[in-house]
Amino acid sequence: VNKTSSAVRLIHIPTNIVVSCQVERSQHQNREVAMRMLKSKLLEIKEREHLDKIEDIKGEQKEIGWGSQIRSYVFMPYTLVKDHRTGYEVGNINAVMDGEIDGFINAYLKQASLENK
């Protein structure tokens, strides 16, 4: 019985990934299978890097649950708007509902600048 050595080993030099194949009888077929395996490994690495980059961009996300709100609006029996991140409070709820939120923005920016120091 005649047997041929048709195993193929491919090395991707930039990433140092080694893929070998000896499933088929033909060296050409083994090379095609090894190339498909190498491409899939490179694609997997690229996808993993992309997901890591997306996670870095997103940053830390807090869980949404009870008590995780940013602001509380109390209409009755008294009027109050409180920012839970900064502790800033305003008693004029109608002004806040009309869009006057400069106090909240300034308080948040002030707190953020203090945290960055």
PDB file of C-alpha atoms in Angstrom:
ATOM      1  CA  VAL A   1       0.000   0.000   0.000  1.00  0.00           C
ATOM      2  CA  ASN A   2       1.365   3.370  -1.006  1.00  0.00           C
ATOM      3  CA  LYS A   3       1.059   6.093   1.636  1.00  0.00           C
ATOM      4  CA  THR A   4       1.951   9.724   1.106  1.00  0.00           C
ATOM      5  CA  SER A   5       3.005  12.335   3.613  1.00  0.00           C
ATOM      6  CA  SER A   6       0.483  15.077   3.011  1.00  0.00           C
ATOM      7  CA  ALA A   7       0.375  16.863   6.371  1.00  0.00           C
ATOM      8  CA  VAL A   8       0.490  20.655   6.255  1.00  0.00           C
ATOM      9  CA  ARG A   9       1.560  23.132   8.933  1.00  0.00           C
ATOM     10  CA  LEU A  10       0.860  26.844   8.496  1.00  0.00           C
ATOM     11  CA  ILE A  11       2.407  29.535  10.692  1.00  0.00           C
ATOM     12  CA  HIS A  12       0.996  33.044  10.789  1.00  0.00           C
ATOM     13  CA  ILE A  13       4.143  35.028  11.571  1.00  0.00           C
ATOM     14  CA  PRO A  14       2.609  38.305  12.928  1.00  0.00           C
ATOM     15  CA  THR A  15       0.529  36.470  15.552  1.00  0.00           C
ATOM     16  CA  ASN A  16       2.659  33.309  15.805  1.00  0.00           C
ATOM     17  CA  ILE A  17      -0.414  31.079  15.354  1.00  0.00           C
ATOM     18  CA  VAL A  18       0.374  27.541  14.203  1.00  0.00           C
ATOM     19  CA  VAL A  19      -2.224  25.410  12.409  1.00  0.00           C
ATOM     20  CA  SER A  20      -1.643  21.896  11.143  1.00  0.00           C
ATOM     21  CA  CYS A  21      -3.851  19.531   9.186  1.00  0.00           C
ATOM     22  CA  GLN A  22      -3.428  15.923   8.075  1.00  0.00           C
ATOM     23  CA  VAL A  23      -7.044  14.877   7.613  1.00  0.00           C
ATOM     24  CA  GLU A  24      -7.198  14.648   3.819  1.00  0.00           C
ATOM     25  CA  ARG A  25      -5.020  12.553   1.501  1.00  0.00           C
ATOM     26  CA  SER A  26      -4.064  15.419  -0.756  1.00  0.00           C
ATOM     27  CA  GLN A  27      -1.643  18.105   0.366  1.00  0.00           C
ATOM     28  CA  HIS A  28      -3.712  20.724  -1.492  1.00  0.00           C
ATOM     29  CA  GLN A  29      -6.862  19.731   0.376  1.00  0.00           C
ATOM     30  CA  ASN A  30      -5.008  19.764   3.696  1.00  0.00           C
ATOM     31  CA  ARG A  31      -3.671  23.228   2.869  1.00  0.00           C
ATOM     32  CA  GLU A  32      -7.210  24.497   2.159  1.00  0.00           C
ATOM     33  CA  VAL A  33      -8.505  23.050   5.438  1.00  0.00           C
ATOM     34  CA  ALA A  34      -5.565  24.539   7.358  1.00  0.00           C
ATOM     35  CA  MET A  35      -6.144  27.955   5.721  1.00  0.00           C
ATOM     36  CA  ARG A  36      -9.812  27.872   6.768  1.00  0.00           C
ATOM     37  CA  MET A  37      -8.772  26.992  10.328  1.00  0.00           C
ATOM     38  CA  LEU A  38      -6.204  29.808  10.371  1.00  0.00           C
ATOM     39  CA  LYS A  39      -8.707  32.339   9.018  1.00  0.00           C
ATOM     40  CA  SER A  40     -11.248  31.359  11.665  1.00  0.00           C
ATOM     41  CA  LYS A  41      -8.658  31.754  14.445  1.00  0.00           C
ATOM     42  CA  LEU A  42      -7.603  35.170  13.133  1.00  0.00           C
ATOM     43  CA  LEU A  43     -11.236  36.251  12.872  1.00  0.00           C
ATOM     44  CA  GLU A  44     -11.867  35.099  16.449  1.00  0.00           C
ATOM     45  CA  ILE A  45      -8.899  37.145  17.700  1.00  0.00           C
ATOM     46  CA  LYS A  46     -10.089  40.197  15.766  1.00  0.00           C
ATOM     47  CA  GLU A  47     -13.626  39.875  17.189  1.00  0.00           C
ATOM     48  CA  ARG A  48     -12.260  39.514  20.726  1.00  0.00           C
ATOM     49  CA  GLU A  49     -10.144  42.672  20.292  1.00  0.00           C
ATOM     50  CA  HIS A  50     -13.177  44.512  18.919  1.00  0.00           C
ATOM     51  CA  LEU A  51     -15.313  43.483  21.910  1.00  0.00           C
ATOM     52  CA  ASP A  52     -12.550  44.549  24.317  1.00  0.00           C
ATOM     53  CA  LYS A  53     -12.378  47.934  22.601  1.00  0.00           C
ATOM     54  CA  ILE A  54     -16.165  48.339  22.877  1.00  0.00           C
ATOM     55  CA  GLU A  55     -16.037  47.451  26.593  1.00  0.00           C
ATOM     56  CA  ASP A  56     -13.319  50.064  27.137  1.00  0.00           C
ATOM     57  CA  ILE A  57     -15.438  52.689  25.385  1.00  0.00           C
ATOM     58  CA  LYS A  58     -18.588  51.807  27.343  1.00  0.00           C
ATOM     59  CA  GLY A  59     -16.871  51.968  30.686  1.00  0.00           C
ATOM     60  CA  GLU A  60     -18.476  50.828  33.898  1.00  0.00           C
ATOM     61  CA  GLN A  61     -22.251  50.536  33.848  1.00  0.00           C
ATOM     62  CA  LYS A  62     -24.333  50.509  36.978  1.00  0.00           C
ATOM     63  CA  GLU A  63     -27.145  48.063  37.519  1.00  0.00           C
ATOM     64  CA  ILE A  64     -30.590  49.548  37.131  1.00  0.00           C
ATOM     65  CA  GLY A  65     -32.633  48.775  40.217  1.00  0.00           C
ATOM     66  CA  TRP A  66     -34.532  50.258  43.086  1.00  0.00           C
ATOM     67  CA  GLY A  67     -32.707  53.268  44.502  1.00  0.00           C
ATOM     68  CA  SER A  68     -30.423  53.743  41.518  1.00  0.00           C
ATOM     69  CA  GLN A  69     -32.291  56.775  40.200  1.00  0.00           C
ATOM     70  CA  ILE A  70     -30.427  60.001  39.558  1.00  0.00           C
ATOM     71  CA  ARG A  71     -33.137  62.432  40.613  1.00  0.00           C
ATOM     72  CA  SER A  72     -36.284  62.429  42.752  1.00  0.00           C
ATOM     73  CA  TYR A  73     -39.255  64.656  41.979  1.00  0.00           C
ATOM     74  CA  VAL A  74     -41.710  65.263  44.844  1.00  0.00           C
ATOM     75  CA  PHE A  75     -44.915  67.069  43.850  1.00  0.00           C
ATOM     76  CA  MET A  76     -47.067  66.543  46.957  1.00  0.00           C
ATOM     77  CA  PRO A  77     -47.300  67.462  49.892  1.00  0.00           C
ATOM     78  CA  TYR A  78     -44.313  69.762  49.240  1.00  0.00           C
ATOM     79  CA  THR A  79     -42.334  70.474  46.082  1.00  0.00           C
ATOM     80  CA  LEU A  80     -38.743  69.282  45.852  1.00  0.00           C
ATOM     81  CA  VAL A  81     -36.313  68.072  43.211  1.00  0.00           C
ATOM     82  CA  LYS A  82     -33.214  66.322  44.554  1.00  0.00           C
ATOM     83  CA  ASP A  83     -30.190  65.097  42.605  1.00  0.00           C
ATOM     84  CA  HIS A  84     -28.949  61.977  44.418  1.00  0.00           C
ATOM     85  CA  ARG A  85     -25.511  62.056  42.780  1.00  0.00           C
ATOM     86  CA  THR A  86     -24.601  65.523  44.041  1.00  0.00           C
ATOM     87  CA  GLY A  87     -27.094  66.172  46.830  1.00  0.00           C
ATOM     88  CA  TYR A  88     -28.292  69.353  45.098  1.00  0.00           C
ATOM     89  CA  GLU A  89     -31.907  70.273  45.941  1.00  0.00           C
ATOM     90  CA  VAL A  90     -34.365  72.785  44.476  1.00  0.00           C
ATOM     91  CA  GLY A  91     -37.755  73.657  45.932  1.00  0.00           C
ATOM     92  CA  ASN A  92     -39.127  75.246  42.734  1.00  0.00           C
ATOM     93  CA  ILE A  93     -40.255  72.127  40.869  1.00  0.00           C
ATOM     94  CA  ASN A  94     -42.152  74.086  38.201  1.00  0.00           C
ATOM     95  CA  ALA A  95     -38.966  75.858  37.116  1.00  0.00           C
ATOM     96  CA  VAL A  96     -37.147  72.517  36.817  1.00  0.00           C
ATOM     97  CA  MET A  97     -40.000  71.050  34.789  1.00  0.00           C
ATOM     98  CA  ASP A  98     -39.801  74.099  32.502  1.00  0.00           C
ATOM     99  CA  GLY A  99     -36.135  73.311  31.792  1.00  0.00           C
ATOM    100  CA  GLU A 100     -34.162  75.333  34.306  1.00  0.00           C
ATOM    101  CA  ILE A 101     -31.591  72.677  35.187  1.00  0.00           C
ATOM    102  CA  ASP A 102     -28.454  74.837  35.250  1.00  0.00           C
ATOM    103  CA  GLY A 103     -28.077  74.319  39.004  1.00  0.00           C
ATOM    104  CA  PHE A 104     -28.027  70.542  38.561  1.00  0.00           C
ATOM    105  CA  ILE A 105     -25.503  70.768  35.729  1.00  0.00           C
ATOM    106  CA  ASN A 106     -23.202  73.077  37.691  1.00  0.00           C
ATOM    107  CA  ALA A 107     -23.392  70.870  40.791  1.00  0.00           C
ATOM    108  CA  TYR A 108     -22.543  67.777  38.738  1.00  0.00           C
ATOM    109  CA  LEU A 109     -19.626  69.492  36.971  1.00  0.00           C
ATOM    110  CA  LYS A 110     -18.307  70.783  40.287  1.00  0.00           C
ATOM    111  CA  GLN A 111     -18.452  67.297  41.818  1.00  0.00           C
ATOM    112  CA  ALA A 112     -16.842  65.722  38.738  1.00  0.00           C
ATOM    113  CA  SER A 113     -13.974  68.221  38.841  1.00  0.00           C
ATOM    114  CA  LEU A 114     -13.413  67.502  42.550  1.00  0.00           C
ATOM    115  CA  GLU A 115     -13.350  63.737  41.909  1.00  0.00           C
ATOM    116  CA  ASN A 116     -10.793  64.110  39.102  1.00  0.00           C
ATOM    117  CA  LYS A 117      -8.302  65.931  41.335  1.00  0.00           C
TER     118      LYS A 117
END
